[in-house]
Amino acid sequence: MKLTPSTLGSVVLCKSAKITLCTFASISFFTLASIDLNANSIDPVGTCSNDIVYANYIANHQTGTNPNGTFSNDPVPGKPKGKLYIIGGGSRPVTMIRQIAELSGTTQSGYAFVLPMSSGEPESAIERAKNDFYSVGVKKVTGFNFKSDSSLGASNDINASDLYKKMIDSLRYAKLIYIPGGVQSNFMNAIKNTAVAEAIHYAYQNGALISGTSAGAAVMSRLMITGNQLNPRPGNGYVTIAQNNMELEEGLGLLPDVIIDQHFIMRQRLNRLVSVAIEYPETLCIGIDESTAIIVDGDIATVAGESQVIVIKNHNGKKAILNGLLGAKNMELSVYLPGESFKLR
């Protein structure tokens, strides 16, 4: 379902007491992407350490319900032990790649897992990420393309292959999960309501660093800007601050009350983020420029890289509409430089 201001009010996003039992059942089919079928590349630990847990997971979810009572893309209760490294796209200086490796601890132990489903060339996306991380001393990097297939029925979890099970297991216990760029909707279509989404949340909750760039940055939030305009006007890009124009879909939900925009200053995306801030005042809107990132640790975000991060708050929540154009007063806009921090809540 596409989420717009007109439809959002009718959608229960499993918040607080309004929790619905959502299915994990439509498990994704997979395609193999540039990995060797040996023990170390399938599972860098060398064994599938969680076969029993995975079997229990399958048994609990084959009926299409989640016994924990939460949606797979919802944040797990309690403060996550992990961190987020969210990159605004563009080039990634080696200093940023090294910082990702050091924060995740993968230069000393553990392994990185690349999820390329945003990319139109998933095998190449995995290889590029591998080369980046190898260059800064990460010795174990694997990747897998969990490709979506809408024809799969509700009982396919139970029929998952041994390779799929091992990949889910490896994803859950990765110290670093990296999501390259591409099309954010493609990524979410591939993993929403699947064991992949659950595994990402599990890893984050238990100490992993989750990193993404461009589309991989957009998916971090609960509400995700797709980039599509619902009512585009003549001109290039986002030329208006207008009602019901920006399309939002459901994201991964690692940041429940934040919306991320990327390539922000380079591609002049202020209009679209202001529009989103006016129409979704309950969220903190963050625009991250290219070659720049925010490092999220709990409720604090710190800017890293080469450019700026723009943060827009519209906690007043009031808006005016005239001929489809949006108006709002007393919004707060801040521009943060590398090394500076701000609160997310």
mmCIF file of C-alpha atoms in Angstrom:
data_model
loop_
_atom_site.group_PDB
_atom_site.id
_atom_site.type_symbol
_atom_site.label_atom_id
_atom_site.label_comp_id
_atom_site.label_asym_id
_atom_site.label_seq_id
_atom_site.Cartn_x
_atom_site.Cartn_y
_atom_site.Cartn_z
ATOM 1 C CA MET A 1 0.000 0.000 0.000
ATOM 2 C CA LYS A 2 1.226 3.464 -0.846
ATOM 3 C CA LEU A 3 1.257 5.746 2.191
ATOM 4 C CA THR A 4 0.072 9.286 1.566
ATOM 5 C CA PRO A 5 -1.304 11.846 4.034
ATOM 6 C CA SER A 6 -4.809 10.852 2.970
ATOM 7 C CA THR A 7 -4.286 7.126 3.536
ATOM 8 C CA LEU A 8 -1.957 7.145 6.535
ATOM 9 C CA GLY A 9 -4.735 7.824 9.010
ATOM 10 C CA SER A 10 -6.474 4.606 8.049
ATOM 11 C CA VAL A 11 -3.383 2.438 8.300
ATOM 12 C CA VAL A 12 -2.431 0.912 11.649
ATOM 13 C CA LEU A 13 1.347 0.776 11.715
ATOM 14 C CA CYS A 14 1.380 -1.485 14.743
ATOM 15 C CA LYS A 15 2.131 1.320 17.197
ATOM 16 C CA SER A 16 1.467 1.229 20.933
ATOM 17 C CA ALA A 17 -1.698 -0.674 21.810
ATOM 18 C CA LYS A 18 -2.967 -0.741 18.219
ATOM 19 C CA ILE A 19 -0.932 -3.780 17.292
ATOM 20 C CA THR A 20 -2.091 -6.093 14.561
ATOM 21 C CA LEU A 21 -0.762 -9.537 13.961
ATOM 22 C CA CYS A 22 1.100 -9.210 10.691
ATOM 23 C CA THR A 23 2.403 -12.070 8.630
ATOM 24 C CA PHE A 24 5.949 -13.152 7.944
ATOM 25 C CA ALA A 25 4.519 -15.751 5.620
ATOM 26 C CA SER A 26 5.229 -14.386 2.165
ATOM 27 C CA ILE A 27 8.873 -15.414 2.330
ATOM 28 C CA SER A 28 11.017 -14.240 -0.571
ATOM 29 C CA PHE A 29 12.511 -16.512 -3.185
ATOM 30 C CA PHE A 30 16.212 -16.019 -3.603
ATOM 31 C CA THR A 31 18.710 -15.769 -6.386
ATOM 32 C CA LEU A 32 22.351 -16.502 -5.818
ATOM 33 C CA ALA A 33 24.534 -13.431 -6.236
ATOM 34 C CA SER A 34 28.265 -13.795 -6.577
ATOM 35 C CA ILE A 35 29.046 -16.165 -3.726
ATOM 36 C CA ASP A 36 30.789 -19.499 -3.574
ATOM 37 C CA LEU A 37 28.913 -22.478 -2.253
ATOM 38 C CA ASN A 38 31.383 -23.368 0.451
ATOM 39 C CA ALA A 39 31.010 -23.230 4.199
ATOM 40 C CA ASN A 40 32.922 -20.013 4.696
ATOM 41 C CA SER A 41 31.068 -17.986 2.052
ATOM 42 C CA ILE A 42 27.636 -19.333 2.930
ATOM 43 C CA ASP A 43 28.185 -18.773 6.609
ATOM 44 C CA PRO A 44 31.413 -16.956 7.473
ATOM 45 C CA VAL A 45 31.330 -18.465 10.943
ATOM 46 C CA GLY A 46 31.719 -21.863 9.270
ATOM 47 C CA THR A 47 28.552 -23.405 10.691
ATOM 48 C CA CYS A 48 24.878 -22.574 10.703
ATOM 49 C CA SER A 49 24.747 -21.696 14.390
ATOM 50 C CA ASN A 50 21.028 -21.081 14.554
ATOM 51 C CA ASP A 51 19.372 -24.005 12.734
ATOM 52 C CA ILE A 52 17.249 -24.899 15.755
ATOM 53 C CA VAL A 53 16.148 -21.302 16.300
ATOM 54 C CA TYR A 54 15.319 -20.993 12.611
ATOM 55 C CA ALA A 55 13.283 -24.228 12.718
ATOM 56 C CA ASN A 56 11.327 -22.861 15.668
ATOM 57 C CA TYR A 57 10.828 -19.600 13.801
ATOM 58 C CA ILE A 58 9.410 -21.489 10.805
ATOM 59 C CA ALA A 59 7.108 -23.548 13.019
ATOM 60 C CA ASN A 60 5.787 -20.430 14.740
ATOM 61 C CA HIS A 61 5.221 -18.424 11.553
ATOM 62 C CA GLN A 62 3.935 -20.901 8.988
ATOM 63 C CA THR A 63 0.373 -20.059 10.067
ATOM 64 C CA GLY A 64 0.946 -16.444 9.022
ATOM 65 C CA THR A 65 0.951 -14.908 12.497
ATOM 66 C CA ASN A 66 3.679 -13.524 14.680
ATOM 67 C CA PRO A 67 3.465 -14.872 18.243
ATOM 68 C CA ASN A 68 5.397 -11.864 19.513
ATOM 69 C CA GLY A 69 2.537 -9.597 18.480
ATOM 70 C CA THR A 70 4.698 -7.142 16.536
ATOM 71 C CA PHE A 71 5.159 -6.373 12.886
ATOM 72 C CA SER A 72 8.529 -7.406 11.464
ATOM 73 C CA ASN A 73 9.448 -3.837 10.521
ATOM 74 C CA ASP A 74 8.559 -2.402 13.923
ATOM 75 C CA PRO A 75 11.351 -1.527 16.343
ATOM 76 C CA VAL A 76 12.018 -4.206 18.929
ATOM 77 C CA PRO A 77 11.168 -3.042 22.465
ATOM 78 C CA GLY A 78 14.155 -1.704 24.355
ATOM 79 C CA LYS A 79 17.155 0.315 23.271
ATOM 80 C CA PRO A 80 19.081 -1.369 20.443
ATOM 81 C CA LYS A 81 22.659 -2.309 21.201
ATOM 82 C CA GLY A 82 23.669 -1.611 17.624
ATOM 83 C CA LYS A 83 24.352 1.582 15.679
ATOM 84 C CA LEU A 84 23.304 2.979 12.302
ATOM 85 C CA TYR A 85 25.655 4.505 9.740
ATOM 86 C CA ILE A 86 23.419 6.241 7.204
ATOM 87 C CA ILE A 87 25.127 7.665 4.095
ATOM 88 C CA GLY A 88 23.514 10.257 1.829
ATOM 89 C CA GLY A 89 24.812 8.650 -1.372
ATOM 90 C CA GLY A 90 27.489 9.728 -3.810
ATOM 91 C CA SER A 91 31.113 8.745 -3.394
ATOM 92 C CA ARG A 92 32.209 7.104 -0.168
ATOM 93 C CA PRO A 93 35.636 8.344 0.941
ATOM 94 C CA VAL A 94 37.900 5.667 2.329
ATOM 95 C CA THR A 95 37.801 7.443 5.694
ATOM 96 C CA MET A 96 34.070 6.703 5.908
ATOM 97 C CA ILE A 97 34.495 3.055 4.864
ATOM 98 C CA ARG A 98 37.221 2.679 7.487
ATOM 99 C CA GLN A 99 34.978 4.277 10.113
ATOM 100 C CA ILE A 100 32.167 1.814 9.283
ATOM 101 C CA ALA A 101 34.582 -1.096 9.648
ATOM 102 C CA GLU A 102 35.993 0.171 12.930
ATOM 103 C CA LEU A 103 32.589 0.956 14.475
ATOM 104 C CA SER A 104 31.304 -2.493 13.555
ATOM 105 C CA GLY A 105 34.417 -4.247 14.843
ATOM 106 C CA THR A 106 34.738 -6.295 11.654
ATOM 107 C CA THR A 107 38.437 -5.489 11.276
ATOM 108 C CA GLN A 108 39.018 -7.589 14.407
ATOM 109 C CA SER A 109 36.335 -10.284 14.247
ATOM 110 C CA GLY A 110 33.011 -11.245 12.769
ATOM 111 C CA TYR A 111 31.871 -10.516 9.235
ATOM 112 C CA ALA A 112 29.948 -8.129 7.014
ATOM 113 C CA PHE A 113 26.801 -9.043 5.071
ATOM 114 C CA VAL A 114 25.760 -7.106 1.944
ATOM 115 C CA LEU A 115 22.072 -6.874 0.950
ATOM 116 C CA PRO A 116 21.905 -5.704 -2.720
ATOM 117 C CA MET A 117 18.152 -5.809 -3.383
ATOM 118 C CA SER A 118 17.914 -2.077 -4.132
ATOM 119 C CA SER A 119 20.347 -2.406 -7.006
ATOM 120 C CA GLY A 120 19.534 -3.232 -10.609
ATOM 121 C CA GLU A 121 22.895 -5.055 -10.696
ATOM 122 C CA PRO A 122 22.981 -6.957 -7.392
ATOM 123 C CA GLU A 123 26.065 -9.044 -8.168
ATOM 124 C CA SER A 124 28.087 -5.926 -8.987
ATOM 125 C CA ALA A 125 26.774 -4.185 -5.855
ATOM 126 C CA ILE A 126 28.018 -7.054 -3.713
ATOM 127 C CA GLU A 127 31.420 -7.064 -5.386
ATOM 128 C CA ARG A 128 31.877 -3.293 -5.015
ATOM 129 C CA ALA A 129 31.005 -3.468 -1.325
ATOM 130 C CA LYS A 130 33.352 -6.407 -0.825
ATOM 131 C CA ASN A 131 36.223 -4.498 -2.431
ATOM 132 C CA ASP A 132 35.513 -1.420 -0.308
ATOM 133 C CA PHE A 133 35.529 -3.344 2.944
ATOM 134 C CA TYR A 134 38.471 -5.569 1.996
ATOM 135 C CA SER A 135 40.493 -2.403 1.348
ATOM 136 C CA VAL A 136 40.163 -1.289 4.972
ATOM 137 C CA GLY A 137 40.924 -4.658 6.546
ATOM 138 C CA VAL A 138 37.570 -6.441 6.775
ATOM 139 C CA LYS A 139 38.525 -10.015 5.920
ATOM 140 C CA LYS A 140 35.097 -11.661 5.832
ATOM 141 C CA VAL A 141 32.411 -10.185 3.599
ATOM 142 C CA THR A 142 29.514 -12.077 2.069
ATOM 143 C CA GLY A 143 26.327 -11.086 0.288
ATOM 144 C CA PHE A 144 23.066 -12.546 -0.881
ATOM 145 C CA ASN A 145 20.210 -11.371 -3.081
ATOM 146 C CA PHE A 146 16.950 -12.197 -1.303
ATOM 147 C CA LYS A 147 14.798 -11.555 -4.357
ATOM 148 C CA SER A 148 11.048 -11.113 -3.948
ATOM 149 C CA ASP A 149 8.533 -13.326 -5.733
ATOM 150 C CA SER A 150 4.875 -12.428 -5.276
ATOM 151 C CA SER A 151 3.775 -15.848 -6.524
ATOM 152 C CA LEU A 152 5.028 -17.548 -3.375
ATOM 153 C CA GLY A 153 2.267 -18.698 -1.057
ATOM 154 C CA ALA A 154 1.795 -18.460 2.677
ATOM 155 C CA SER A 155 3.488 -21.752 3.518
ATOM 156 C CA ASN A 156 6.794 -21.315 1.717
ATOM 157 C CA ASP A 157 8.814 -20.593 4.858
ATOM 158 C CA ILE A 158 8.635 -24.273 5.705
ATOM 159 C CA ASN A 159 10.029 -25.131 2.254
ATOM 160 C CA ALA A 160 13.008 -22.789 2.421
ATOM 161 C CA SER A 161 16.226 -24.325 1.147
ATOM 162 C CA ASP A 162 19.200 -25.084 3.362
ATOM 163 C CA LEU A 163 21.088 -22.272 1.643
ATOM 164 C CA TYR A 164 18.301 -19.802 2.412
ATOM 165 C CA LYS A 165 18.250 -20.908 6.052
ATOM 166 C CA LYS A 166 21.992 -20.486 6.372
ATOM 167 C CA MET A 167 21.839 -17.048 4.788
ATOM 168 C CA ILE A 168 19.131 -15.925 7.218
ATOM 169 C CA ASP A 169 21.215 -17.304 10.048
ATOM 170 C CA SER A 170 24.342 -15.502 8.850
ATOM 171 C CA LEU A 171 22.390 -12.255 8.464
ATOM 172 C CA ARG A 172 21.110 -12.437 12.035
ATOM 173 C CA TYR A 173 24.634 -12.782 13.440
ATOM 174 C CA ALA A 174 26.531 -10.404 11.148
ATOM 175 C CA LYS A 175 28.426 -7.605 12.894
ATOM 176 C CA LEU A 176 27.916 -5.330 9.883
ATOM 177 C CA ILE A 177 24.946 -5.254 7.494
ATOM 178 C CA TYR A 178 25.393 -3.012 4.465
ATOM 179 C CA ILE A 179 22.632 -1.909 2.042
ATOM 180 C CA PRO A 180 23.908 -0.351 -1.226
ATOM 181 C CA GLY A 181 22.012 2.163 -3.352
ATOM 182 C CA GLY A 182 19.466 1.706 -6.109
ATOM 183 C CA VAL A 183 15.683 1.898 -5.723
ATOM 184 C CA GLN A 184 14.438 1.820 -2.144
ATOM 185 C CA SER A 185 11.012 0.418 -3.072
ATOM 186 C CA ASN A 186 12.708 -2.584 -4.695
ATOM 187 C CA PHE A 187 14.496 -3.333 -1.446
ATOM 188 C CA MET A 188 11.357 -3.095 0.668
ATOM 189 C CA ASN A 189 9.317 -5.157 -1.790
ATOM 190 C CA ALA A 190 11.919 -7.893 -1.469
ATOM 191 C CA ILE A 191 12.149 -8.040 2.332
ATOM 192 C CA LYS A 192 8.940 -6.679 3.869
ATOM 193 C CA ASN A 193 7.195 -9.213 6.126
ATOM 194 C CA THR A 194 9.956 -11.787 5.645
ATOM 195 C CA ALA A 195 12.606 -13.452 7.754
ATOM 196 C CA VAL A 196 15.080 -11.005 6.189
ATOM 197 C CA ALA A 197 13.438 -8.008 7.867
ATOM 198 C CA GLU A 198 13.295 -9.888 11.152
ATOM 199 C CA ALA A 199 16.974 -10.806 10.868
ATOM 200 C CA ILE A 200 18.026 -7.195 10.275
ATOM 201 C CA HIS A 201 16.120 -6.067 13.358
ATOM 202 C CA TYR A 202 17.535 -8.946 15.384
ATOM 203 C CA ALA A 203 21.090 -8.027 14.393
ATOM 204 C CA TYR A 204 20.552 -4.338 15.175
ATOM 205 C CA GLN A 205 18.978 -5.105 18.514
ATOM 206 C CA ASN A 206 21.924 -7.303 19.438
ATOM 207 C CA GLY A 207 24.790 -5.000 18.557
ATOM 208 C CA ALA A 208 25.297 -4.975 14.787
ATOM 209 C CA LEU A 209 26.097 -1.858 12.786
ATOM 210 C CA ILE A 210 23.505 -1.346 10.035
ATOM 211 C CA SER A 211 24.735 0.859 7.207
ATOM 212 C CA GLY A 212 23.179 1.990 3.955
ATOM 213 C CA THR A 213 23.785 4.534 1.229
ATOM 214 C CA SER A 214 21.317 6.412 -0.997
ATOM 215 C CA ALA A 215 18.361 3.988 -1.298
ATOM 216 C CA GLY A 216 19.958 2.062 1.566
ATOM 217 C CA ALA A 217 19.657 5.242 3.647
ATOM 218 C CA ALA A 218 16.029 5.903 2.723
ATOM 219 C CA VAL A 219 14.884 2.462 3.933
ATOM 220 C CA MET A 220 16.100 3.054 7.493
ATOM 221 C CA SER A 221 12.989 4.934 8.608
ATOM 222 C CA ARG A 222 9.459 3.690 9.250
ATOM 223 C CA LEU A 223 8.074 6.062 6.613
ATOM 224 C CA MET A 224 10.235 6.153 3.494
ATOM 225 C CA ILE A 225 10.338 8.722 0.704
ATOM 226 C CA THR A 226 10.170 6.794 -2.582
ATOM 227 C CA GLY A 227 11.166 9.744 -4.782
ATOM 228 C CA ASN A 228 7.954 9.551 -6.837
ATOM 229 C CA GLN A 229 5.774 12.633 -7.125
ATOM 230 C CA LEU A 230 2.040 11.957 -7.079
ATOM 231 C CA ASN A 231 1.142 15.301 -8.685
ATOM 232 C CA PRO A 232 4.236 16.512 -10.513
ATOM 233 C CA ARG A 233 4.336 20.054 -11.864
ATOM 234 C CA PRO A 234 6.165 21.237 -15.005
ATOM 235 C CA GLY A 235 9.871 21.635 -14.439
ATOM 236 C CA ASN A 236 12.798 19.508 -13.320
ATOM 237 C CA GLY A 237 12.846 17.968 -9.872
ATOM 238 C CA TYR A 238 10.702 19.075 -6.939
ATOM 239 C CA VAL A 239 9.552 22.527 -7.930
ATOM 240 C CA THR A 240 6.706 23.021 -5.433
ATOM 241 C CA ILE A 241 5.848 22.676 -1.764
ATOM 242 C CA ALA A 242 2.470 21.155 -2.430
ATOM 243 C CA GLN A 243 -0.181 19.005 -0.789
ATOM 244 C CA ASN A 244 -0.322 15.239 -1.404
ATOM 245 C CA ASN A 245 2.599 15.280 -3.812
ATOM 246 C CA MET A 246 5.293 13.179 -2.167
ATOM 247 C CA GLU A 247 4.796 9.416 -2.168
ATOM 248 C CA LEU A 248 5.776 7.648 1.037
ATOM 249 C CA GLU A 249 5.883 3.908 1.612
ATOM 250 C CA GLU A 250 6.692 1.746 4.589
ATOM 251 C CA GLY A 251 10.404 1.464 5.323
ATOM 252 C CA LEU A 252 12.470 -0.864 7.443
ATOM 253 C CA GLY A 253 11.582 0.973 10.642
ATOM 254 C CA LEU A 254 14.948 1.090 12.402
ATOM 255 C CA LEU A 255 14.208 4.795 12.959
ATOM 256 C CA PRO A 256 10.517 4.919 13.898
ATOM 257 C CA ASP A 257 9.976 8.692 14.115
ATOM 258 C CA VAL A 258 12.449 9.923 11.510
ATOM 259 C CA ILE A 259 12.299 10.345 7.727
ATOM 260 C CA ILE A 260 15.567 10.271 5.776
ATOM 261 C CA ASP A 261 16.285 12.069 2.507
ATOM 262 C CA GLN A 262 19.543 11.587 0.592
ATOM 263 C CA HIS A 263 21.734 13.332 -2.040
ATOM 264 C CA PHE A 264 20.173 16.268 -0.287
ATOM 265 C CA ILE A 265 22.168 19.411 -1.020
ATOM 266 C CA MET A 266 23.715 18.141 -4.250
ATOM 267 C CA ARG A 267 20.287 17.434 -5.794
ATOM 268 C CA GLN A 268 18.478 20.396 -4.213
ATOM 269 C CA ARG A 269 15.791 18.394 -2.417
ATOM 270 C CA LEU A 270 14.786 20.974 0.174
ATOM 271 C CA ASN A 271 11.319 21.480 -1.353
ATOM 272 C CA ARG A 272 10.346 17.857 -1.018
ATOM 273 C CA LEU A 273 11.580 17.480 2.544
ATOM 274 C CA VAL A 274 9.798 20.683 3.620
ATOM 275 C CA SER A 275 6.620 19.246 2.068
ATOM 276 C CA VAL A 276 7.064 16.029 4.008
ATOM 277 C CA ALA A 277 7.789 17.889 7.252
ATOM 278 C CA ILE A 278 4.574 19.905 6.907
ATOM 279 C CA GLU A 279 2.416 16.874 6.151
ATOM 280 C CA TYR A 280 4.056 14.513 8.683
ATOM 281 C CA PRO A 281 4.765 16.771 11.683
ATOM 282 C CA GLU A 282 5.187 13.808 14.021
ATOM 283 C CA THR A 283 8.477 12.954 12.299
ATOM 284 C CA LEU A 284 11.960 14.463 12.359
ATOM 285 C CA CYS A 285 13.018 15.080 8.753
ATOM 286 C CA ILE A 286 16.719 14.624 8.006
ATOM 287 C CA GLY A 287 18.398 15.447 4.692
ATOM 288 C CA ILE A 288 21.883 13.951 4.274
ATOM 289 C CA ASP A 289 24.176 15.239 1.551
ATOM 290 C CA GLU A 290 26.450 13.107 -0.613
ATOM 291 C CA SER A 291 29.720 11.771 0.854
ATOM 292 C CA THR A 292 28.176 12.478 4.267
ATOM 293 C CA ALA A 293 26.549 10.314 6.926
ATOM 294 C CA ILE A 294 24.885 10.333 10.292
ATOM 295 C CA ILE A 295 26.000 7.858 12.939
ATOM 296 C CA VAL A 296 23.032 6.960 15.106
ATOM 297 C CA ASP A 297 23.746 5.718 18.618
ATOM 298 C CA GLY A 298 20.557 5.564 20.644
ATOM 299 C CA ASP A 299 18.853 8.960 20.470
ATOM 300 C CA ILE A 300 21.926 10.852 19.244
ATOM 301 C CA ALA A 301 23.010 11.352 15.621
ATOM 302 C CA THR A 302 26.516 12.576 14.777
ATOM 303 C CA VAL A 303 27.502 13.909 11.356
ATOM 304 C CA ALA A 304 30.460 12.301 9.565
ATOM 305 C CA GLY A 305 32.023 12.786 6.154
ATOM 306 C CA GLU A 306 32.532 15.821 3.948
ATOM 307 C CA SER A 307 29.334 17.892 3.752
ATOM 308 C CA GLN A 308 26.251 18.876 5.761
ATOM 309 C CA VAL A 309 23.075 17.424 7.223
ATOM 310 C CA ILE A 310 19.838 19.423 7.330
ATOM 311 C CA VAL A 311 17.260 18.734 10.034
ATOM 312 C CA ILE A 312 13.691 20.051 9.805
ATOM 313 C CA LYS A 313 11.274 20.029 12.747
ATOM 314 C CA ASN A 314 7.596 20.908 12.474
ATOM 315 C CA HIS A 315 6.401 20.004 15.940
ATOM 316 C CA ASN A 316 3.828 22.798 15.836
ATOM 317 C CA GLY A 317 1.927 20.565 13.438
ATOM 318 C CA LYS A 318 -0.309 23.251 11.975
ATOM 319 C CA LYS A 319 -0.527 23.738 8.239
ATOM 320 C CA ALA A 320 -2.372 25.930 5.753
ATOM 321 C CA ILE A 321 -3.451 24.917 2.248
ATOM 322 C CA LEU A 322 -4.201 27.289 -0.618
ATOM 323 C CA ASN A 323 -4.843 25.966 -4.118
ATOM 324 C CA GLY A 324 -2.912 22.834 -3.214
ATOM 325 C CA LEU A 325 0.117 24.724 -1.906
ATOM 326 C CA LEU A 326 1.270 24.063 1.651
ATOM 327 C CA GLY A 327 2.031 26.669 4.288
ATOM 328 C CA ALA A 328 3.367 26.366 7.846
ATOM 329 C CA LYS A 329 4.829 28.679 10.461
ATOM 330 C CA ASN A 330 7.548 28.429 13.083
ATOM 331 C CA MET A 331 9.253 25.428 11.529
ATOM 332 C CA GLU A 332 12.819 24.851 12.691
ATOM 333 C CA LEU A 333 15.643 24.190 10.225
ATOM 334 C CA SER A 334 19.190 23.387 11.349
ATOM 335 C CA VAL A 335 22.336 22.758 9.309
ATOM 336 C CA TYR A 336 24.883 20.469 10.959
ATOM 337 C CA LEU A 337 28.549 20.161 10.035
ATOM 338 C CA PRO A 338 30.800 17.103 10.316
ATOM 339 C CA GLY A 339 31.511 16.316 13.956
ATOM 340 C CA GLU A 340 28.346 17.974 15.250
ATOM 341 C CA SER A 341 25.546 16.017 16.930
ATOM 342 C CA PHE A 342 21.806 16.411 17.442
ATOM 343 C CA LYS A 343 19.021 14.588 19.238
ATOM 344 C CA LEU A 344 16.531 12.426 17.379
ATOM 345 C CA ARG A 345 13.816 12.744 20.025
#
